[in-house]
XYZ file of C-alpha atoms in Angstrom:
294
model
C -3.262 -147.362 54.488
C -3.515 -148.960 51.061
C -6.028 -148.036 48.336
C -8.575 -150.820 49.060
C -8.661 -149.825 52.731
C -9.235 -146.157 51.843
C -12.117 -147.100 49.555
C -13.611 -149.286 52.263
C -13.422 -146.452 54.800
C -15.098 -144.006 52.405
C -17.882 -146.489 51.679
C -18.422 -147.200 55.370
C -18.602 -143.471 56.112
C -21.415 -143.044 53.609
C -23.487 -145.926 54.954
C -25.876 -145.025 57.799
C -25.485 -146.768 61.111
C -28.069 -149.448 61.879
C -29.614 -147.270 64.554
C -29.845 -144.334 62.139
C -31.669 -146.195 59.377
C -34.945 -144.702 58.259
C -37.825 -147.142 58.621
C -38.877 -148.646 55.319
C -42.429 -148.082 54.112
C -45.119 -150.627 54.957
C -46.437 -152.784 52.137
C -49.805 -153.728 50.714
C -49.190 -157.037 48.953
C -51.267 -157.775 45.856
C -52.274 -161.266 44.736
C -53.720 -161.622 41.246
C -56.565 -164.130 41.002
C -57.189 -164.141 37.263
C -58.824 -166.885 35.221
C -61.296 -169.730 35.387
C -61.228 -171.641 38.671
C -60.239 -175.207 37.841
C -57.950 -177.949 39.173
C -56.922 -178.852 35.603
C -55.551 -175.766 33.830
C -55.193 -175.864 30.060
C -51.862 -174.746 28.553
C -53.753 -172.763 25.905
C -56.224 -171.062 28.257
C -56.275 -167.484 29.561
C -54.959 -168.517 32.951
C -56.540 -170.439 35.773
C -57.016 -170.398 39.522
C -56.627 -173.283 41.943
C -55.105 -173.721 45.376
C -52.045 -175.214 43.708
C -51.510 -172.298 41.306
C -52.006 -169.505 43.866
C -50.451 -171.023 47.001
C -46.962 -169.641 46.333
C -48.290 -166.134 45.638
C -50.394 -166.191 48.804
C -47.400 -167.362 50.833
C -45.273 -164.520 49.449
C -47.973 -161.928 50.049
C -48.754 -162.887 53.633
C -45.088 -163.536 54.408
C -43.935 -159.982 53.697
C -41.963 -158.520 56.608
C -43.569 -155.059 56.313
C -47.094 -156.229 55.588
C -49.916 -153.792 56.235
C -52.696 -155.453 54.217
C -53.276 -157.908 51.373
C -55.216 -156.965 48.245
C -56.831 -159.540 45.963
C -57.126 -158.443 42.321
C -59.935 -160.686 41.068
C -60.926 -161.273 37.467
C -62.766 -164.589 37.231
C -66.059 -165.896 35.807
C -66.023 -168.759 38.322
C -65.490 -172.482 38.017
C -64.885 -175.288 40.490
C -66.789 -174.897 43.793
C -64.186 -176.972 45.615
C -61.207 -174.936 44.407
C -63.113 -171.726 45.157
C -63.683 -172.905 48.716
C -60.111 -174.151 49.175
C -58.581 -170.859 48.029
C -61.042 -168.831 50.099
C -60.336 -170.874 53.217
C -56.581 -170.564 52.696
C -56.868 -166.786 52.454
C -58.838 -166.637 55.706
C -56.342 -168.948 57.410
C -53.379 -166.756 56.454
C -55.223 -163.538 57.300
C -55.996 -164.828 60.792
C -52.441 -166.062 61.285
C -50.874 -162.744 60.235
C -53.680 -160.606 61.691
C -53.891 -158.354 58.628
C -56.922 -157.076 56.695
C -57.715 -158.440 53.243
C -59.280 -156.304 50.516
C -60.769 -157.689 47.296
C -60.979 -155.729 44.052
C -63.361 -156.981 41.357
C -62.064 -156.119 37.910
C -64.000 -157.094 34.748
C -65.869 -159.896 36.465
C -66.083 -161.519 39.892
C -68.946 -163.908 39.336
C -69.914 -167.284 40.750
C -66.665 -168.770 42.100
C -64.996 -165.426 41.429
C -67.360 -163.802 43.921
C -66.785 -166.717 46.305
C -63.107 -165.686 46.294
C -64.008 -162.031 46.838
C -65.950 -162.979 49.956
C -62.716 -164.225 51.520
C -61.810 -160.546 51.932
C -62.832 -158.269 54.786
C -63.814 -155.556 52.313
C -64.843 -155.849 48.655
C -64.522 -153.128 46.022
C -65.506 -153.045 42.363
C -65.489 -150.737 39.385
C -68.942 -149.389 38.631
C -68.903 -151.397 35.365
C -67.659 -154.681 36.886
C -69.844 -157.782 36.645
C -70.478 -159.057 40.183
C -72.552 -161.826 41.743
C -73.915 -164.944 40.035
C -74.426 -166.661 43.383
C -75.610 -169.977 42.028
C -74.475 -173.295 40.551
C -74.371 -174.331 36.904
C -73.580 -177.616 35.167
C -73.237 -177.853 31.390
C -72.453 -180.611 28.947
C -73.327 -182.065 25.549
C -75.846 -184.664 24.454
C -74.286 -186.907 21.814
C -77.017 -189.533 21.572
C -76.917 -191.247 18.184
C -73.553 -189.831 17.158
C -71.638 -193.094 17.476
C -74.318 -195.098 15.671
C -74.120 -192.671 12.785
C -70.516 -193.704 12.239
C -71.108 -197.374 12.894
C -69.482 -197.364 16.328
C -70.904 -199.487 19.126
C -70.235 -198.259 22.651
C -69.924 -200.797 25.452
C -70.033 -199.821 29.126
C -69.739 -202.237 32.050
C -70.210 -201.135 35.650
C -70.412 -202.477 39.176
C -72.756 -200.283 41.173
C -76.294 -199.254 40.356
C -75.533 -195.559 39.885
C -72.020 -195.739 38.480
C -73.096 -194.734 34.980
C -74.908 -191.414 35.394
C -75.330 -188.591 32.868
C -73.561 -190.372 30.022
C -73.496 -187.911 27.084
C -73.844 -190.822 24.633
C -77.047 -192.110 26.264
C -80.544 -190.623 26.509
C -81.170 -188.417 29.534
C -82.699 -190.171 32.542
C -84.997 -188.122 34.752
C -83.630 -189.781 37.881
C -80.114 -188.667 36.902
C -81.287 -185.092 36.396
C -82.999 -185.165 39.797
C -79.790 -186.444 41.386
C -77.768 -183.675 39.727
C -80.196 -180.985 40.829
C -79.927 -182.311 44.367
C -76.157 -181.852 44.273
C -76.545 -178.388 42.797
C -78.997 -177.439 45.525
C -76.586 -178.551 48.233
C -73.701 -176.602 46.683
C -75.931 -173.554 46.248
C -76.786 -173.659 49.946
C -73.099 -173.835 50.855
C -72.352 -170.880 48.567
C -75.220 -168.859 50.029
C -74.137 -169.639 53.591
C -70.572 -168.529 52.806
C -71.763 -165.202 51.395
C -74.048 -164.606 54.384
C -71.268 -165.519 56.798
C -68.788 -163.151 55.201
C -71.099 -160.245 54.291
C -73.485 -160.427 57.244
C -75.898 -157.538 57.688
C -74.286 -155.641 54.807
C -76.499 -157.634 52.434
C -79.716 -156.041 51.236
C -83.027 -157.822 51.737
C -83.571 -158.592 48.063
C -85.283 -161.768 46.789
C -82.993 -161.925 43.735
C -79.765 -161.895 45.727
C -79.149 -165.654 45.563
C -80.834 -166.474 42.249
C -77.622 -166.521 40.210
C -78.242 -163.023 38.853
C -75.297 -160.818 37.888
C -75.111 -157.081 38.537
C -72.869 -154.164 37.706
C -70.548 -152.936 40.420
C -72.805 -149.933 40.972
C -75.851 -152.138 41.601
C -73.774 -154.591 43.649
C -72.960 -151.713 46.004
C -76.670 -151.053 46.528
C -77.237 -154.747 47.259
C -74.393 -154.927 49.763
C -72.326 -157.332 47.692
C -69.451 -154.831 47.667
C -68.355 -152.112 50.088
C -67.359 -149.420 47.632
C -66.449 -148.440 44.093
C -62.930 -147.788 42.892
C -59.731 -149.310 41.560
C -57.077 -151.078 43.581
C -54.562 -148.237 43.425
C -57.214 -145.645 44.171
C -58.607 -147.374 47.263
C -55.241 -148.536 48.600
C -53.890 -145.013 48.121
C -56.766 -143.609 50.164
C -56.687 -146.193 52.950
C -52.918 -146.676 53.184
C -51.261 -143.537 51.747
C -47.888 -144.391 53.290
C -47.774 -147.918 51.872
C -45.970 -149.351 48.878
C -47.837 -151.717 46.558
C -45.995 -154.981 45.970
C -47.312 -157.662 43.603
C -46.723 -161.226 44.821
C -46.055 -163.308 41.730
C -46.683 -167.077 41.823
C -43.792 -169.446 41.355
C -43.674 -170.578 37.730
C -43.386 -174.253 36.767
C -39.877 -175.422 35.932
C -40.439 -175.663 32.169
C -42.026 -172.210 32.107
C -38.990 -170.825 33.928
C -36.833 -172.408 31.235
C -38.797 -170.532 28.591
C -40.914 -173.416 27.317
C -44.425 -172.048 26.785
C -47.365 -173.814 28.352
C -45.247 -175.639 30.889
C -44.322 -178.240 28.270
C -47.718 -179.823 27.654
C -47.870 -178.467 24.116
C -44.377 -179.788 23.426
C -44.423 -183.234 24.982
C -48.149 -184.025 25.138
C -49.809 -186.648 22.982
C -52.336 -185.827 20.284
C -55.089 -186.829 22.715
C -53.723 -184.451 25.332
C -53.787 -181.638 22.807
C -57.389 -182.371 21.853
C -58.457 -182.410 25.506
C -56.567 -179.183 26.109
C -58.356 -177.593 23.173
C -61.736 -178.708 24.551
C -60.832 -177.317 27.975
C -59.860 -174.038 26.355
C -63.206 -173.847 24.530
C -65.101 -174.488 27.768
C -63.081 -171.865 29.621
C -63.620 -169.404 26.784
C -67.351 -170.054 27.052
C -67.212 -169.205 30.764
C -65.787 -165.771 29.934
C -68.152 -165.183 27.010
C -71.176 -165.350 29.335
C -70.051 -161.926 30.540
C -69.150 -160.507 27.149
C -65.412 -161.030 27.653
């Protein structure tokens, strides 16, 4: 027997037989949902959430071969109602397909769309100091009436369709446009409320302020039935699944980010206009966080 064969025999002797292998520990897969919820992330923002940005992480988490449960680590001030709904529905779809429980953990803030995401879980937990709730709808913008005239600029707008030109920031506010907007907000608010009631059921307290857009600490949210308990992700997972490993499912990075180009390339190849728009987006996203002192 030559030397390579002897080494191979020694190695084989040390390896356990397939039938003798010790079962590997089950896994609780963690998906981070951090940032403003928007379909158009800014390369200079603090992160963003959309179905596109979290799909790969969700697929990894729910596709684990030793999956015991999925934990959502949520830190979001909200954002797009549509993206909130799409991500929430995708989580429920995967949970039903894999037949595993989903736990949500509210970190600094899970408000508005952030709480919409939390309601995709079977159980919701928060830190006693977390900001939770804001079950409502908000629309913000700027009124720039007179700005163009000040610089001698004449704006010309041509439309086909009676209501094509609504809520123009360079034109005076029209009451009929505001009424139309409030109608949309009311419809979205109803959908949000129905989702929370569907997911939380009789856990919710009978409180008249529950769906007013108010925000509460995690401790108060527990009293109102918006969350099921207080504690951190590792603390609660350790209590509920002491035998499990915690595995973070990272999203797939864009190609340019994987090549080490920051911001996915927008800051490198974008036009000056793109950079200005990105800066405006970043300011708006920063404002969303600042509402909660973050």
